[in-house]
Amino acid sequence: DQQVKQNSPSLSVQEGRISILNCDYTNSMFDYFLWYKKYPAEGPTFLISISSIKDKNEDGRFTVFLNKSAKHLSLHIVPSQPGDSAVYFCAANRISAGGTSYGKLTFGQGTILTVHP
Amino acid sequence: ETGVTQSPTHLIKTRGQQVTLRCSSQSGHNTVSWYQQALGQGPQFIFQYYREEENGRGNFPPRFSGLQFPNYSSELNVNALELDDSALYLCASSAYIGGTGELFFGEGSRLTVL
């Protein structure tokens, strides 16, 4: 049962244009969402996150949008750069009422982003 | 500040054997999690350790076990290896068990079971 899905295995974008990576989830208990980026032969690195009480979070060129009713989130990268070429993973988490993480991230399958010069 | 380091980076085992993978947490981090990433898939949560005790486990059989040491380093042990255990094993640390799930990952140990 895939609770977090990234339905696009790959995305190709021209440098300078917008990259939009999508993610859907099914478990309504998830209340915190994260994006990780992974280069070959490296571990995933944290990129940006969003709490379920927000619908948008921005950090420089990266913006994450959350649509709770649709159980959908997206990562926008503007403008895209060749160095952004990597695998992007969406991940979901549950935060307890006390504000502590249950400690288990549920990841999507990943989307390979290629930004062409 | 030292990041998360894992060893070995690559290893090959045969079916039925046992394997131990090691992880040193990022300095100051007391919580460590292990994930299995099969080819073409996202990482899957195996278990998490906090203060040397298992604190949460994913859908993995008991032949997957772990340890956390007083210096917060950790081991993942897999007994009776099966072909499907071939994967990248990722260790991740975080500063405290509370928090929002922002993890710091090592580069992983790639296990091939023949």
Short mmCIF file of C-alpha atoms in Angstrom, two decimals:
data_model
loop_
_atom_site.label_atom_id
_atom_site.label_comp_id
_atom_site.label_asym_id
_atom_site.label_seq_id
_atom_site.Cartn_x
_atom_site.Cartn_y
_atom_site.Cartn_z
CA ASP A 1 0.00 0.00 0.00
CA GLN A 2 1.78 3.08 -1.30
CA GLN A 3 0.73 5.88 1.04
CA VAL A 4 2.89 8.50 -0.68
CA LYS A 5 3.03 8.51 -4.46
CA GLN A 6 5.08 10.42 -6.97
CA ASN A 7 3.46 9.47 -10.24
CA SER A 8 6.05 11.04 -12.53
CA PRO A 9 9.23 8.95 -12.61
CA SER A 10 11.06 11.68 -14.49
CA LEU A 11 10.84 15.33 -15.52
CA SER A 12 12.94 17.22 -18.04
CA VAL A 13 13.12 21.03 -17.95
CA GLN A 14 15.08 23.75 -19.69
CA GLU A 15 17.41 25.89 -17.60
CA GLY A 16 15.67 29.02 -16.35
CA ARG A 17 12.18 27.53 -16.60
CA ILE A 18 9.99 26.30 -13.76
CA SER A 19 10.17 22.72 -12.50
CA ILE A 20 7.04 21.35 -10.84
CA LEU A 21 7.27 18.06 -8.99
CA ASN A 22 4.09 16.49 -7.68
CA CYS A 23 3.25 14.21 -4.79
CA ASP A 24 0.02 12.62 -3.56
CA TYR A 25 -0.71 10.95 -0.25
CA THR A 26 -3.55 8.85 1.07
CA ASN A 27 -3.10 8.82 4.85
CA SER A 28 -4.97 11.75 6.42
CA MET A 29 -2.92 11.29 9.61
CA PHE A 30 0.13 12.78 7.89
CA ASP A 31 0.58 16.36 9.04
CA TYR A 32 4.08 17.30 8.02
CA PHE A 33 5.67 16.98 4.60
CA LEU A 34 9.24 17.20 3.43
CA TRP A 35 11.18 17.19 0.18
CA TYR A 36 14.58 15.60 -0.10
CA LYS A 37 17.04 15.79 -2.96
CA LYS A 38 19.44 12.98 -3.81
CA TYR A 39 22.50 13.08 -6.03
CA PRO A 40 24.11 9.81 -7.21
CA ALA A 41 26.38 8.18 -4.61
CA GLU A 42 25.15 10.57 -1.92
CA GLY A 43 22.49 10.29 0.74
CA PRO A 44 19.27 12.30 0.48
CA THR A 45 19.54 15.88 1.72
CA PHE A 46 16.69 17.87 3.20
CA LEU A 47 15.38 20.60 0.93
CA ILE A 48 12.18 22.15 2.28
CA SER A 49 9.19 21.22 4.40
CA ILE A 50 5.64 22.28 5.16
CA SER A 51 3.26 21.78 8.03
CA SER A 52 -0.33 20.81 7.35
CA ILE A 53 -1.49 24.06 8.94
CA LYS A 54 0.05 25.97 6.04
CA ASP A 55 -0.59 25.85 2.33
CA LYS A 56 2.68 27.34 1.14
CA ASN A 57 6.29 27.55 2.24
CA GLU A 58 9.00 29.33 0.34
CA ASP A 59 12.79 29.17 0.57
CA GLY A 60 14.67 30.98 -2.14
CA ARG A 61 14.03 29.31 -5.48
CA PHE A 62 12.04 26.51 -3.85
CA THR A 63 8.36 26.69 -2.93
CA VAL A 64 6.21 23.87 -1.62
CA PHE A 65 2.43 24.02 -1.95
CA LEU A 66 0.05 21.84 0.05
CA ASN A 67 -3.59 21.12 -0.84
CA LYS A 68 -4.91 19.19 2.13
CA SER A 69 -8.35 18.56 0.72
CA ALA A 70 -6.82 16.96 -2.37
CA LYS A 71 -4.03 15.31 -0.37
CA HIS A 72 -1.58 16.75 -2.85
CA LEU A 73 1.63 18.69 -2.60
CA SER A 74 3.99 20.10 -5.15
CA LEU A 75 7.51 21.48 -5.25
CA HIS A 76 8.21 24.41 -7.53
CA ILE A 77 11.75 25.33 -8.50
CA VAL A 78 12.13 28.71 -10.17
CA PRO A 79 14.35 29.28 -12.03
CA SER A 80 15.64 25.77 -12.58
CA GLN A 81 19.40 25.31 -12.82
CA PRO A 82 21.47 22.39 -14.17
CA GLY A 83 22.75 21.79 -10.62
CA ASP A 84 19.17 20.99 -9.59
CA SER A 85 19.35 17.77 -11.64
CA ALA A 86 18.81 15.03 -9.06
CA VAL A 87 16.21 12.61 -7.71
CA TYR A 88 13.57 14.37 -5.61
CA PHE A 89 11.71 12.49 -2.90
CA CYS A 90 8.54 13.60 -1.22
CA ALA A 91 8.15 12.36 2.37
CA ALA A 92 5.35 12.49 4.92
CA ASN A 93 5.44 12.43 8.70
CA ARG A 94 3.09 12.39 11.67
CA ILE A 95 3.61 14.81 14.52
CA SER A 96 2.05 13.96 17.86
CA ALA A 97 -0.11 16.35 19.86
CA GLY A 98 2.95 17.08 21.97
CA GLY A 99 4.87 18.20 18.90
CA THR A 100 7.19 15.22 18.67
CA SER A 101 7.77 13.22 15.56
CA TYR A 102 6.69 9.60 15.43
CA GLY A 103 10.08 9.14 13.85
CA LYS A 104 9.02 7.42 10.66
CA LEU A 105 9.12 9.14 7.31
CA THR A 106 7.08 7.61 4.50
CA PHE A 107 8.70 8.34 1.15
CA GLY A 108 7.41 8.44 -2.39
CA GLN A 109 9.23 6.61 -5.19
CA GLY A 110 11.08 9.70 -6.33
CA THR A 111 11.15 11.83 -9.48
CA ILE A 112 14.30 12.21 -11.55
CA LEU A 113 14.67 15.87 -12.52
CA THR A 114 16.94 16.76 -15.41
CA VAL A 115 17.59 20.43 -16.12
CA HIS A 116 19.11 21.02 -19.53
CA PRO A 117 21.44 24.00 -20.12
CA GLU B 1 30.93 19.28 12.22
CA THR B 2 31.14 15.65 11.10
CA GLY B 3 28.28 14.33 9.00
CA VAL B 4 26.70 10.88 9.03
CA THR B 5 29.14 8.22 7.92
CA GLN B 6 28.35 4.64 6.97
CA SER B 7 30.47 1.57 6.38
CA PRO B 8 31.02 -0.39 4.31
CA THR B 9 29.91 1.50 1.20
CA HIS B 10 29.52 -1.64 -0.88
CA LEU B 11 29.38 -5.31 -0.04
CA ILE B 12 28.38 -8.60 -1.60
CA LYS B 13 26.93 -11.51 0.37
CA THR B 14 25.33 -14.81 -0.51
CA ARG B 15 21.86 -15.95 0.43
CA GLY B 16 21.63 -17.21 4.01
CA GLN B 17 24.59 -15.21 5.27
CA GLN B 18 24.48 -12.46 7.87
CA VAL B 19 25.55 -8.83 7.48
CA THR B 20 26.33 -5.94 9.82
CA LEU B 21 26.21 -2.35 8.61
CA ARG B 22 27.58 0.51 10.67
CA CYS B 23 26.69 4.16 11.08
CA SER B 24 28.19 7.10 12.93
CA SER B 25 25.68 9.81 13.68
CA GLN B 26 26.24 13.46 13.00
CA SER B 27 27.86 15.19 15.94
CA GLY B 28 25.30 16.11 18.58
CA HIS B 29 22.58 13.83 17.21
CA ASN B 30 21.11 11.24 19.57
CA THR B 31 18.50 9.62 17.32
CA VAL B 32 19.28 7.30 14.44
CA SER B 33 16.98 5.71 11.87
CA TRP B 34 17.62 3.08 9.22
CA TYR B 35 15.98 2.95 5.82
CA GLN B 36 16.07 0.43 2.98
CA GLN B 37 15.98 1.78 -0.56
CA ALA B 38 15.35 -0.83 -3.23
CA LEU B 39 16.20 0.00 -6.83
CA GLY B 40 13.74 2.51 -8.30
CA GLN B 41 11.93 2.97 -5.00
CA GLY B 42 11.93 5.50 -2.22
CA PRO B 43 13.54 4.76 1.16
CA GLN B 44 11.48 2.52 3.46
CA PHE B 45 11.64 2.92 7.22
CA ILE B 46 13.18 -0.06 9.03
CA PHE B 47 13.48 1.22 12.61
CA GLN B 48 14.64 4.08 14.79
CA TYR B 49 16.82 4.13 17.90
CA TYR B 50 16.81 6.70 20.66
CA ARG B 51 18.92 6.43 23.81
CA GLU B 52 19.96 2.91 22.83
CA GLU B 53 16.42 1.59 22.58
CA GLU B 54 14.31 0.79 19.54
CA ASN B 55 11.66 3.45 19.17
CA GLY B 56 9.46 2.50 16.26
CA ARG B 57 9.72 -0.17 13.60
CA GLY B 58 8.48 -0.50 10.04
CA ASN B 59 7.21 -3.61 8.25
CA PHE B 60 10.42 -5.59 8.41
CA PRO B 61 10.83 -9.11 9.83
CA PRO B 62 12.72 -9.79 13.09
CA ARG B 63 15.80 -10.91 11.17
CA PHE B 64 16.41 -7.16 10.76
CA SER B 65 17.79 -5.97 14.08
CA GLY B 66 19.78 -3.04 15.34
CA LEU B 67 21.82 -1.53 18.09
CA GLN B 68 22.63 1.96 19.22
CA PHE B 69 25.71 2.57 21.34
CA PRO B 70 26.32 5.15 24.08
CA ASN B 71 28.18 7.35 21.60
CA TYR B 72 25.00 7.25 19.43
CA SER B 73 26.62 5.22 16.66
CA SER B 74 24.50 2.37 15.38
CA GLU B 75 24.51 -1.00 13.69
CA LEU B 76 21.99 -2.71 11.43
CA ASN B 77 22.15 -6.50 11.40
CA VAL B 78 20.38 -8.68 8.88
CA ASN B 79 20.31 -12.45 9.37
CA ALA B 80 19.49 -15.18 6.86
CA LEU B 81 19.92 -12.88 3.89
CA GLU B 82 17.48 -13.20 1.02
CA LEU B 83 17.85 -12.03 -2.56
CA ASP B 84 15.26 -9.29 -1.97
CA ASP B 85 17.46 -7.79 0.72
CA SER B 86 19.64 -6.40 -2.05
CA ALA B 87 19.27 -2.63 -1.64
CA LEU B 88 20.86 0.60 -0.51
CA TYR B 89 20.71 0.87 3.29
CA LEU B 90 20.58 4.42 4.55
CA CYS B 91 21.30 5.61 8.04
CA ALA B 92 19.89 8.95 9.16
CA SER B 93 20.38 10.91 12.34
CA SER B 94 18.50 13.74 13.95
CA ALA B 95 19.15 16.01 16.88
CA TYR B 96 16.32 14.85 19.07
CA ILE B 97 13.44 12.50 18.93
CA GLY B 98 11.01 15.35 18.85
CA GLY B 99 10.88 17.51 15.79
CA THR B 100 9.46 17.43 12.37
CA GLY B 101 11.40 14.64 10.72
CA GLU B 102 14.27 16.52 9.15
CA LEU B 103 16.90 13.86 8.91
CA PHE B 104 20.56 13.90 7.98
CA PHE B 105 21.41 10.89 5.82
CA GLY B 106 24.65 9.09 5.19
CA GLU B 107 25.62 8.04 1.67
CA GLY B 108 24.43 4.51 2.30
CA SER B 109 25.72 0.96 2.19
CA ARG B 110 24.88 -0.89 -1.00
CA LEU B 111 24.25 -4.57 -0.29
CA THR B 112 24.10 -7.15 -3.05
CA VAL B 113 22.84 -10.62 -2.14
CA LEU B 114 23.69 -13.38 -4.62
#
